Each structure stands twice: as C-alpha cells, then as structure tokens.
PDB file of C-alpha atoms and ligand atoms in Angstrom:
ATOM      1  CA  UNK A   1       0.000   0.000   0.000  1.00  0.00           C
ATOM      2  CA  UNK A   2       1.332   3.405  -0.855  1.00  0.00           C
ATOM      3  CA  UNK A   3       1.913   5.989   1.833  1.00  0.00           C
ATOM      4  CA  UNK A   4      -0.130   9.159   2.094  1.00  0.00           C
ATOM      5  CA  UNK A   5       2.759  11.456   1.240  1.00  0.00           C
ATOM      6  CA  UNK A   6       5.772  10.126  -0.652  1.00  0.00           C
ATOM      7  CA  UNK A   7       8.820  12.301  -1.208  1.00  0.00           C
ATOM      8  CA  UNK A   8      11.084  10.445  -3.597  1.00  0.00           C
ATOM      9  CA  UNK A   9      14.697  11.324  -4.160  1.00  0.00           C
ATOM     10  CA  UNK A  10      14.211  15.057  -4.143  1.00  0.00           C
ATOM     11  CA  UNK A  11      16.902  17.493  -5.119  1.00  0.00           C
ATOM     12  CA  UNK A  12      16.567  21.247  -4.983  1.00  0.00           C
ATOM     13  CA  UNK A  13      19.297  23.617  -6.053  1.00  0.00           C
ATOM     14  CA  UNK A  14      19.285  27.416  -5.781  1.00  0.00           C
ATOM     15  CA  UNK A  15      21.708  28.762  -8.309  1.00  0.00           C
ATOM     16  CA  UNK A  16      24.802  26.942  -7.049  1.00  0.00           C
ATOM     17  CA  UNK A  17      23.648  26.070  -3.566  1.00  0.00           C
ATOM     18  CA  UNK A  18      22.269  22.548  -3.062  1.00  0.00           C
ATOM     19  CA  UNK A  19      19.421  23.050  -0.608  1.00  0.00           C
ATOM     20  CA  UNK A  20      18.189  19.442  -0.590  1.00  0.00           C
ATOM     21  CA  UNK A  21      19.734  16.324  -2.071  1.00  0.00           C
ATOM     22  CA  UNK A  22      18.573  12.698  -2.455  1.00  0.00           C
ATOM     23  CA  UNK A  23      15.870  13.282   0.093  1.00  0.00           C
ATOM     24  CA  UNK A  24      13.191  10.624   0.495  1.00  0.00           C
ATOM     25  CA  UNK A  25      10.454  10.528   3.071  1.00  0.00           C
ATOM     26  CA  UNK A  26       7.224   8.568   3.556  1.00  0.00           C
ATOM     27  CA  UNK A  27       4.445   9.956   5.659  1.00  0.00           C
ATOM     28  CA  UNK A  28       1.261   8.280   6.821  1.00  0.00           C
ATOM     29  CA  UNK A  29      -2.084   9.991   7.119  1.00  0.00           C
ATOM     30  CA  UNK A  30      -2.502  11.637  10.506  1.00  0.00           C
ATOM     31  CA  UNK A  31       1.169  11.662  11.458  1.00  0.00           C
ATOM     32  CA  UNK A  32       2.461  14.591  13.499  1.00  0.00           C
ATOM     33  CA  UNK A  33       5.950  15.379  12.271  1.00  0.00           C
ATOM     34  CA  UNK A  34       8.412  18.002  13.453  1.00  0.00           C
ATOM     35  CA  UNK A  35      11.187  19.060  11.097  1.00  0.00           C
ATOM     36  CA  UNK A  36      14.236  20.069  13.067  1.00  0.00           C
ATOM     37  CA  UNK A  37      17.832  20.922  12.274  1.00  0.00           C
ATOM     38  CA  UNK A  38      20.163  23.903  12.114  1.00  0.00           C
ATOM     39  CA  UNK A  39      19.434  27.044  10.181  1.00  0.00           C
ATOM     40  CA  UNK A  40      20.053  26.456   6.473  1.00  0.00           C
ATOM     41  CA  UNK A  41      19.437  22.698   6.720  1.00  0.00           C
ATOM     42  CA  UNK A  42      16.613  22.847   4.174  1.00  0.00           C
ATOM     43  CA  UNK A  43      13.460  22.791   6.327  1.00  0.00           C
ATOM     44  CA  UNK A  44      11.764  25.730   4.643  1.00  0.00           C
ATOM     45  CA  UNK A  45      12.732  24.435   1.213  1.00  0.00           C
ATOM     46  CA  UNK A  46      11.160  21.051   1.980  1.00  0.00           C
ATOM     47  CA  UNK A  47       7.955  22.682   3.227  1.00  0.00           C
ATOM     48  CA  UNK A  48       7.805  24.890   0.136  1.00  0.00           C
ATOM     49  CA  UNK A  49       8.202  21.826  -2.071  1.00  0.00           C
ATOM     50  CA  UNK A  50       5.399  20.045  -0.187  1.00  0.00           C
ATOM     51  CA  UNK A  51       3.231  23.144  -0.589  1.00  0.00           C
ATOM     52  CA  UNK A  52       4.017  23.198  -4.315  1.00  0.00           C
ATOM     53  CA  UNK A  53       5.362  26.738  -3.926  1.00  0.00           C
ATOM     54  CA  UNK A  54       8.602  25.360  -5.371  1.00  0.00           C
ATOM     55  CA  UNK A  55       9.280  22.535  -7.810  1.00  0.00           C
ATOM     56  CA  UNK A  56      12.048  20.018  -7.253  1.00  0.00           C
ATOM     57  CA  UNK A  57      14.939  19.832  -9.726  1.00  0.00           C
ATOM     58  CA  UNK A  58      14.969  16.058  -9.368  1.00  0.00           C
ATOM     59  CA  UNK A  59      12.589  13.551  -7.895  1.00  0.00           C
ATOM     60  CA  UNK A  60       8.875  13.722  -7.220  1.00  0.00           C
ATOM     61  CA  UNK A  61       6.282  14.133  -4.520  1.00  0.00           C
ATOM     62  CA  UNK A  62       3.021  12.205  -4.492  1.00  0.00           C
ATOM     63  CA  UNK A  63       0.050  12.819  -2.235  1.00  0.00           C
ATOM     64  CA  UNK A  64      -2.559  10.099  -1.984  1.00  0.00           C
ATOM     65  CA  UNK A  65      -1.032   8.458  -5.040  1.00  0.00           C
ATOM     66  CA  UNK A  66      -1.248  11.595  -7.141  1.00  0.00           C
ATOM     67  CA  UNK A  67       1.746  13.589  -8.347  1.00  0.00           C
ATOM     68  CA  UNK A  68       1.811  16.933  -6.577  1.00  0.00           C
ATOM     69  CA  UNK A  69       3.168  18.538  -9.763  1.00  0.00           C
ATOM     70  CA  UNK A  70      -0.066  17.530 -11.498  1.00  0.00           C
ATOM     71  CA  UNK A  71      -2.370  18.875  -8.799  1.00  0.00           C
ATOM     72  CA  UNK A  72      -2.768  22.205 -10.523  1.00  0.00           C
ATOM     73  CA  UNK A  73      -6.368  22.892  -9.555  1.00  0.00           C
ATOM     74  CA  UNK A  74      -6.005  25.503  -6.778  1.00  0.00           C
ATOM     75  CA  UNK A  75      -9.311  24.679  -5.138  1.00  0.00           C
ATOM     76  CA  UNK A  76      -8.602  20.986  -4.929  1.00  0.00           C
ATOM     77  CA  UNK A  77      -5.089  21.659  -3.691  1.00  0.00           C
ATOM     78  CA  UNK A  78      -6.386  23.956  -0.953  1.00  0.00           C
ATOM     79  CA  UNK A  79      -8.572  21.097   0.285  1.00  0.00           C
ATOM     80  CA  UNK A  80      -5.483  18.898   0.478  1.00  0.00           C
ATOM     81  CA  UNK A  81      -2.839  21.290   1.737  1.00  0.00           C
ATOM     82  CA  UNK A  82      -2.995  24.212   4.151  1.00  0.00           C
ATOM     83  CA  UNK A  83      -0.123  26.376   5.294  1.00  0.00           C
ATOM     84  CA  UNK A  84       0.557  28.332   8.431  1.00  0.00           C
ATOM     85  CA  UNK A  85       3.518  30.657   8.665  1.00  0.00           C
ATOM     86  CA  UNK A  86       5.530  32.533  11.206  1.00  0.00           C
ATOM     87  CA  UNK A  87       4.158  35.771   9.787  1.00  0.00           C
ATOM     88  CA  UNK A  88       0.503  35.014   9.783  1.00  0.00           C
ATOM     89  CA  UNK A  89      -0.488  36.449   6.386  1.00  0.00           C
ATOM     90  CA  UNK A  90      -3.503  38.158   7.869  1.00  0.00           C
ATOM     91  CA  UNK A  91      -4.936  41.402   6.528  1.00  0.00           C
ATOM     92  CA  UNK A  92      -4.570  43.685   9.535  1.00  0.00           C
ATOM     93  CA  UNK A  93      -7.140  46.263   8.430  1.00  0.00           C
ATOM     94  CA  UNK A  94      -9.931  43.707   8.150  1.00  0.00           C
ATOM     95  CA  UNK A  95     -12.048  42.404  11.008  1.00  0.00           C
ATOM     96  CA  UNK A  96     -11.127  39.010  12.410  1.00  0.00           C
ATOM     97  CA  UNK A  97     -14.130  37.304  10.813  1.00  0.00           C
ATOM     98  CA  UNK A  98     -12.968  38.208   7.301  1.00  0.00           C
ATOM     99  CA  UNK A  99      -9.526  36.818   7.875  1.00  0.00           C
ATOM    100  CA  UNK A 100     -11.046  33.599   9.182  1.00  0.00           C
ATOM    101  CA  UNK A 101     -13.352  33.299   6.210  1.00  0.00           C
ATOM    102  CA  UNK A 102     -10.432  33.858   3.859  1.00  0.00           C
ATOM    103  CA  UNK A 103      -9.948  30.132   4.553  1.00  0.00           C
ATOM    104  CA  UNK A 104     -12.868  29.750   2.166  1.00  0.00           C
ATOM    105  CA  UNK A 105     -11.200  31.784  -0.559  1.00  0.00           C
ATOM    106  CA  UNK A 106     -10.800  28.735  -2.700  1.00  0.00           C
ATOM    107  CA  UNK A 107     -14.565  28.298  -2.611  1.00  0.00           C
ATOM    108  CA  UNK A 108     -15.444  31.964  -2.631  1.00  0.00           C
ATOM    109  CA  UNK A 109     -13.158  34.146  -4.640  1.00  0.00           C
ATOM    110  CA  UNK A 110     -11.436  37.073  -3.067  1.00  0.00           C
ATOM    111  CA  UNK A 111     -13.994  39.644  -4.162  1.00  0.00           C
ATOM    112  CA  UNK A 112     -16.755  38.210  -2.077  1.00  0.00           C
ATOM    113  CA  UNK A 113     -14.593  37.934   0.964  1.00  0.00           C
ATOM    114  CA  UNK A 114     -13.428  41.531   0.677  1.00  0.00           C
ATOM    115  CA  UNK A 115     -16.894  42.854  -0.024  1.00  0.00           C
ATOM    116  CA  UNK A 116     -17.913  41.100   3.148  1.00  0.00           C
ATOM    117  CA  UNK A 117     -21.135  39.591   1.928  1.00  0.00           C
ATOM    118  CA  UNK A 118     -21.487  37.239   4.811  1.00  0.00           C
ATOM    119  CA  UNK A 119     -24.116  34.551   4.783  1.00  0.00           C
ATOM    120  CA  UNK A 120     -25.347  33.156   8.100  1.00  0.00           C
ATOM    121  CA  UNK A 121     -23.790  29.802   7.301  1.00  0.00           C
ATOM    122  CA  UNK A 122     -20.395  31.418   6.747  1.00  0.00           C
ATOM    123  CA  UNK A 123     -20.704  33.427   9.918  1.00  0.00           C
ATOM    124  CA  UNK A 124     -21.539  30.240  11.841  1.00  0.00           C
ATOM    125  CA  UNK A 125     -18.454  28.552  10.430  1.00  0.00           C
ATOM    126  CA  UNK A 126     -16.292  31.478  11.520  1.00  0.00           C
ATOM    127  CA  UNK A 127     -17.816  31.572  15.001  1.00  0.00           C
ATOM    128  CA  UNK A 128     -17.313  27.849  15.423  1.00  0.00           C
ATOM    129  CA  UNK A 129     -13.672  28.081  14.348  1.00  0.00           C
ATOM    130  CA  UNK A 130     -12.986  31.107  16.550  1.00  0.00           C
ATOM    131  CA  UNK A 131     -14.624  29.393  19.520  1.00  0.00           C
ATOM    132  CA  UNK A 132     -12.303  26.428  19.091  1.00  0.00           C
ATOM    133  CA  UNK A 133      -9.271  28.682  19.207  1.00  0.00           C
ATOM    134  CA  UNK A 134     -10.642  30.659  22.169  1.00  0.00           C
ATOM    135  CA  UNK A 135     -11.449  33.903  20.342  1.00  0.00           C
ATOM    136  CA  UNK A 136     -15.219  33.823  19.934  1.00  0.00           C
ATOM    137  CA  UNK A 137     -15.652  37.315  21.361  1.00  0.00           C
ATOM    138  CA  UNK A 138     -13.276  38.960  18.861  1.00  0.00           C
ATOM    139  CA  UNK A 139     -15.302  38.384  15.715  1.00  0.00           C
ATOM    140  CA  UNK A 140     -15.513  41.996  14.574  1.00  0.00           C
ATOM    141  CA  UNK A 141     -12.318  43.348  16.055  1.00  0.00           C
ATOM    142  CA  UNK A 142      -9.759  44.828  13.735  1.00  0.00           C
ATOM    143  CA  UNK A 143      -7.207  42.066  13.267  1.00  0.00           C
ATOM    144  CA  UNK A 144      -4.180  44.331  13.698  1.00  0.00           C
ATOM    145  CA  UNK A 145      -5.456  45.280  17.168  1.00  0.00           C
ATOM    146  CA  UNK A 146      -4.912  41.730  18.409  1.00  0.00           C
ATOM    147  CA  UNK A 147      -1.742  40.473  20.076  1.00  0.00           C
ATOM    148  CA  UNK A 148       0.696  38.208  18.224  1.00  0.00           C
ATOM    149  CA  UNK A 149      -0.635  35.117  19.960  1.00  0.00           C
ATOM    150  CA  UNK A 150      -4.213  36.081  19.152  1.00  0.00           C
ATOM    151  CA  UNK A 151      -3.318  36.719  15.533  1.00  0.00           C
ATOM    152  CA  UNK A 152      -1.811  33.256  15.283  1.00  0.00           C
ATOM    153  CA  UNK A 153      -5.087  31.914  16.718  1.00  0.00           C
ATOM    154  CA  UNK A 154      -6.931  33.744  13.944  1.00  0.00           C
ATOM    155  CA  UNK A 155      -4.630  32.012  11.451  1.00  0.00           C
ATOM    156  CA  UNK A 156      -5.511  28.682  13.096  1.00  0.00           C
ATOM    157  CA  UNK A 157      -9.215  29.485  12.844  1.00  0.00           C
ATOM    158  CA  UNK A 158      -8.735  30.275   9.164  1.00  0.00           C
ATOM    159  CA  UNK A 159      -7.056  26.899   8.762  1.00  0.00           C
ATOM    160  CA  UNK A 160     -10.038  25.237  10.504  1.00  0.00           C
ATOM    161  CA  UNK A 161     -12.388  26.823   7.998  1.00  0.00           C
ATOM    162  CA  UNK A 162     -10.188  25.721   5.099  1.00  0.00           C
ATOM    163  CA  UNK A 163     -10.024  22.225   6.615  1.00  0.00           C
ATOM    164  CA  UNK A 164      -7.168  20.764   4.557  1.00  0.00           C
ATOM    165  CA  UNK A 165      -5.987  17.172   4.975  1.00  0.00           C
ATOM    166  CA  UNK A 166      -2.371  18.242   5.352  1.00  0.00           C
ATOM    167  CA  UNK A 167      -1.111  21.177   7.403  1.00  0.00           C
ATOM    168  CA  UNK A 168       2.362  22.551   6.721  1.00  0.00           C
ATOM    169  CA  UNK A 169       3.742  24.941   9.305  1.00  0.00           C
ATOM    170  CA  UNK A 170       7.047  26.773   8.909  1.00  0.00           C
ATOM    171  CA  UNK A 171       8.276  27.933  12.331  1.00  0.00           C
ATOM    172  CA  UNK A 172       4.681  28.653  13.323  1.00  0.00           C
ATOM    173  CA  UNK A 173       5.554  30.028  16.760  1.00  0.00           C
ATOM    174  CA  UNK A 174       8.945  31.600  16.144  1.00  0.00           C
ATOM    175  CA  UNK A 175       7.669  35.151  16.464  1.00  0.00           C
ATOM    176  CA  UNK A 176       5.847  34.574  19.755  1.00  0.00           C
ATOM    177  CA  UNK A 177       7.146  34.789  23.301  1.00  0.00           C
ATOM    178  CA  UNK A 178       7.812  31.353  24.875  1.00  0.00           C
ATOM    179  CA  UNK A 179       4.627  31.062  26.949  1.00  0.00           C
ATOM    180  CA  UNK A 180       2.457  32.062  24.011  1.00  0.00           C
ATOM    181  CA  UNK A 181       4.456  29.861  21.672  1.00  0.00           C
ATOM    182  CA  UNK A 182       3.766  26.734  23.660  1.00  0.00           C
ATOM    183  CA  UNK A 183       0.019  27.501  23.898  1.00  0.00           C
ATOM    184  CA  UNK A 184      -0.251  27.982  20.158  1.00  0.00           C
ATOM    185  CA  UNK A 185       1.793  24.916  19.347  1.00  0.00           C
ATOM    186  CA  UNK A 186      -0.312  22.784  21.696  1.00  0.00           C
ATOM    187  CA  UNK A 187      -3.435  24.122  20.002  1.00  0.00           C
ATOM    188  CA  UNK A 188      -2.068  23.487  16.503  1.00  0.00           C
ATOM    189  CA  UNK A 189      -1.288  19.874  17.415  1.00  0.00           C
ATOM    190  CA  UNK A 190      -4.606  19.374  19.216  1.00  0.00           C
ATOM    191  CA  UNK A 191      -6.575  20.611  16.224  1.00  0.00           C
ATOM    192  CA  UNK A 192      -4.561  18.490  13.793  1.00  0.00           C
ATOM    193  CA  UNK A 193      -5.186  15.390  15.943  1.00  0.00           C
ATOM    194  CA  UNK A 194      -8.894  16.095  16.292  1.00  0.00           C
ATOM    195  CA  UNK A 195      -9.259  16.684  12.559  1.00  0.00           C
ATOM    196  CA  UNK A 196      -7.099  13.677  11.668  1.00  0.00           C
ATOM    197  CA  UNK A 197      -4.840  16.044   9.734  1.00  0.00           C
ATOM    198  CA  UNK A 198      -1.304  15.226   8.782  1.00  0.00           C
ATOM    199  CA  UNK A 199       0.881  17.911  10.350  1.00  0.00           C
ATOM    200  CA  UNK A 200       4.410  18.737   9.281  1.00  0.00           C
ATOM    201  CA  UNK A 201       5.932  21.633  11.213  1.00  0.00           C
ATOM    202  CA  UNK A 202       9.450  23.019  11.265  1.00  0.00           C
ATOM    203  CA  UNK A 203      10.483  24.060  14.744  1.00  0.00           C
ATOM    204  CA  UNK A 204      13.375  25.811  16.411  1.00  0.00           C
ATOM    205  CA  UNK A 205      12.682  24.204  19.735  1.00  0.00           C
ATOM    206  CA  UNK A 206      13.701  20.566  20.033  1.00  0.00           C
ATOM    207  CA  UNK A 207      12.016  20.503  23.436  1.00  0.00           C
ATOM    208  CA  UNK A 208       8.630  21.400  21.925  1.00  0.00           C
ATOM    209  CA  UNK A 209       9.241  19.077  18.992  1.00  0.00           C
ATOM    210  CA  UNK A 210       9.734  16.150  21.368  1.00  0.00           C
ATOM    211  CA  UNK A 211       6.862  17.120  23.612  1.00  0.00           C
ATOM    212  CA  UNK A 212       4.188  17.598  20.977  1.00  0.00           C
ATOM    213  CA  UNK A 213       5.159  15.544  17.937  1.00  0.00           C
ATOM    214  CA  UNK A 214       5.251  11.788  17.295  1.00  0.00           C
ATOM    215  CA  UNK A 215       8.112  11.777  14.871  1.00  0.00           C
ATOM    216  CA  UNK A 216      11.188  13.932  14.418  1.00  0.00           C
ATOM    217  CA  UNK A 217      12.697  14.332  10.981  1.00  0.00           C
ATOM    218  CA  UNK A 218      16.091  15.978  11.386  1.00  0.00           C
ATOM    219  CA  UNK A 219      17.718  17.689   8.419  1.00  0.00           C
ATOM    220  CA  UNK A 220      21.335  18.653   8.114  1.00  0.00           C
ATOM    221  CA  UNK A 221      22.907  20.129   4.978  1.00  0.00           C
ATOM    222  CA  UNK A 222      19.933  19.202   2.842  1.00  0.00           C
ATOM    223  CA  UNK A 223      19.791  15.571   3.868  1.00  0.00           C
ATOM    224  CA  UNK A 224      18.002  13.520   6.461  1.00  0.00           C
ATOM    225  CA  UNK A 225      20.239  13.218   9.500  1.00  0.00           C
ATOM    226  CA  UNK A 226      17.777  11.063  11.398  1.00  0.00           C
ATOM    227  CA  UNK A 227      14.104  10.188  11.198  1.00  0.00           C
ATOM    228  CA  UNK A 228      12.886   8.696  14.474  1.00  0.00           C
ATOM    229  CA  UNK A 229       9.990   8.469  16.895  1.00  0.00           C
ATOM    230  CA  UNK A 230      10.319  11.427  19.272  1.00  0.00           C
ATOM    231  CA  UNK A 231      10.646   9.174  22.280  1.00  0.00           C
ATOM    232  CA  UNK A 232      13.729   7.432  20.930  1.00  0.00           C
ATOM    233  CA  UNK A 233      15.796  10.496  20.041  1.00  0.00           C
ATOM    234  CA  UNK A 234      18.777  10.850  22.377  1.00  0.00           C
ATOM    235  CA  UNK A 235      20.437  14.010  23.625  1.00  0.00           C
ATOM    236  CA  UNK A 236      23.632  12.922  21.869  1.00  0.00           C
ATOM    237  CA  UNK A 237      21.822  12.741  18.529  1.00  0.00           C
ATOM    238  CA  UNK A 238      20.417  16.227  19.062  1.00  0.00           C
ATOM    239  CA  UNK A 239      23.851  17.546  20.026  1.00  0.00           C
ATOM    240  CA  UNK A 240      25.498  16.166  16.909  1.00  0.00           C
ATOM    241  CA  UNK A 241      22.635  17.420  14.727  1.00  0.00           C
ATOM    242  CA  UNK A 242      23.292  21.004  15.814  1.00  0.00           C
ATOM    243  CA  UNK A 243      26.977  20.882  16.696  1.00  0.00           C
ATOM    244  CA  UNK A 244      28.334  19.441  13.451  1.00  0.00           C
ATOM    245  CA  UNK A 245      26.963  22.401  11.593  1.00  0.00           C
ATOM    246  CA  UNK A 246      28.605  24.918  13.919  1.00  0.00           C
ATOM    247  CA  UNK A 247      32.060  23.448  13.314  1.00  0.00           C
ATOM    248  CA  UNK A 248      31.969  24.153   9.588  1.00  0.00           C
TER     249      UNK A 248
HETATM  250  P1  ADP B 301      16.100  26.205   6.826  1.00  0.00           P
HETATM  251  O1  ADP B 301      14.657  26.517   6.666  1.00  0.00           O
HETATM  252  O2  ADP B 301      16.364  24.853   7.407  1.00  0.00           O
HETATM  253  O3  ADP B 301      16.842  27.262   7.574  1.00  0.00           O
HETATM  254  P2  ADP B 301      16.275  26.734   3.967  1.00  0.00           P
HETATM  255  O4  ADP B 301      15.418  25.737   3.287  1.00  0.00           O
HETATM  256  O5  ADP B 301      15.726  28.093   4.135  1.00  0.00           O
HETATM  257  O6  ADP B 301      16.767  26.145   5.373  1.00  0.00           O
HETATM  258  O7  ADP B 301      17.642  26.877   3.187  1.00  0.00           O
HETATM  259  C1  ADP B 301      18.417  25.762   2.743  1.00  0.00           C
HETATM  260  C2  ADP B 301      19.626  26.292   2.012  1.00  0.00           C
HETATM  261  O8  ADP B 301      19.242  26.887   0.776  1.00  0.00           O
HETATM  262  C3  ADP B 301      20.406  27.346   2.773  1.00  0.00           C
HETATM  263  O9  ADP B 301      21.771  27.169   2.506  1.00  0.00           O
HETATM  264  C4  ADP B 301      19.919  28.636   2.170  1.00  0.00           C
HETATM  265  O10 ADP B 301      20.906  29.623   2.258  1.00  0.00           O
HETATM  266  C5  ADP B 301      19.643  28.252   0.746  1.00  0.00           C
HETATM  267  N1  ADP B 301      18.541  29.018   0.155  1.00  0.00           N
HETATM  268  C6  ADP B 301      17.272  29.051   0.602  1.00  0.00           C
HETATM  269  N2  ADP B 301      16.492  29.833  -0.177  1.00  0.00           N
HETATM  270  C7  ADP B 301      17.315  30.321  -1.125  1.00  0.00           C
HETATM  271  C8  ADP B 301      17.138  31.204  -2.247  1.00  0.00           C
HETATM  272  N3  ADP B 301      15.933  31.719  -2.522  1.00  0.00           N
HETATM  273  N4  ADP B 301      18.213  31.471  -3.008  1.00  0.00           N
HETATM  274  C9  ADP B 301      19.433  30.944  -2.742  1.00  0.00           C
HETATM  275  N5  ADP B 301      19.669  30.105  -1.724  1.00  0.00           N
HETATM  276  C10 ADP B 301      18.639  29.810  -0.913  1.00  0.00           C
HETATM  277 MG1   MG B 302      13.512  28.041   7.506  1.00  0.00          MG
END
C-alpha cells in the first residue's frame, strides 16, 4: 500500500547552492511530524516543495497516489494542503471574521470575501472556528489590534475553515514569546489530531518538537540526518545534529 505522502529522491538547487539532495520521506495519514535541524538545513525548502510553492529539480512528490506537480487545480489543492507561517499572512485592516473566512477563498473568490457579503452559514463557520481557538468574542475586532498570539489563533481558525488534509507549518511560533508559543503549538497539534490532519511543522525548539510531535525528521545540509519516533531520540543525537553544523 502506498503511503499518504511520498517524497522520492528530491533534489533542490538554488543557483549553485544545493538546498536538498537525495531526500526521500514517507508519511502516513494523521502523522504529526516536526522538522528540526540547524538554520540552512533545508526545512523551509522542503515545506515549500510540499506546498508546491517550489518545484524540485529532481525527484517527485506524491500525495494520496497523485503527483503533486499535477495537482494544478487551486481549489482541490487547498482542500489537500494548508499552510501556516511565522508571519501570519492576515490582513490587519480587516475584522477578524474576514480573515477567518479567507480560509474559504478557494470556494469563494477574493472579491466576495473583501466585499464582506457574509451569509449566516459562513458566519456560523467562523464563530465555530474562533470558539475552538478561544477567540469567539473577537469576531468583529480589527485584526491588527490583536496580540501576536491572538493573531496566530486567527490564522488557526482560518485553517479550521479551510479544513485541509495536510497542514504545513514553517516555524509557526517563532515570532511569539515562549509562553504564548507553547500555547499555540499545543493548540495546533490538538486541532490536527482532532481533525485527523497530517501535520508537518518546522520548529526551532527541540524541546517542543519532542513534547508535541510523534516523529522527528532531522535535516542537516539538505539531507536527512535522522528520522525517528520522538521518544527514541537521544540528547547525543540532538547535540550532533546542531553541533556538526557549527564546526563548519
Ligand atoms: P532552513 O529553513 O532549514 O533554515 P532553507 O530551506 O531556508 O533552510 O535553506 C536551505 C539552504 O538553501 C540554505 O543554505 C539557504 O541559504 C539556501 N537558500 C534558501 N532559499 C534560497 C534562495 N531563494 N536562493 C538561494 N539560496 C537559498
Ligand atoms: Mg527556515
């Protein structure tokens, strides 16, 4: 049986810099995976390839047996793959509810969302999503007036409305203070588990990666350094993952 996500022998080169080489990875539906490794290891590049924001120079990625390169229908792709970033990509001037409903953009078109023609059904969806992230009372607040942690919750609510099968998160909590970061990460993982989503998140913090994720995929210099269940990763492995790079 084929895996849910198959990354086969990927290579990605930027001009003369090899960002990823001979990278293969199989991922099952519903897995919670943290991508770790030193800065420059290729985490963002891998996430961008999985999001189809970049194309590999070699190799291929399949999702549910289908080549990602052939999934060109934006609407269908948005149902498969959702993305959450360190900078939340929210429109600060708009009320929270509009940013949440932007998760429906693939169904809606941007015009409708900006003209704010809200149907009761849409409003209910937004309220439900905002309630799950603990922001039900902020529906009509200007998004830019919210704190960083709250804005990341809005981004999570938007993701709930989009409801993709796969969630890709690139350093989703890097811009938040530690207490807030852990809250948001716990919420991201909780939602992914409840929705049976496959979550792949790059993280700075190995501690959080081990605490919240089932599987750690460690990258170093564009290759997999180890790929192990979180519980079996040793301190020595973590030390050599980060230390080797420093000595270069
Ligand atoms: P990480 O997210 O693990 O820090 P990246 O995927 O951002 O790593 O980068 C992997 C490597 O590719 C690094 O050496 C980086 O400098 C290089 N790289 C990333 N993006 C570009 C780009 N747009 N142009 C040239 N080199 C890049
Ligand atoms: Mg990065």
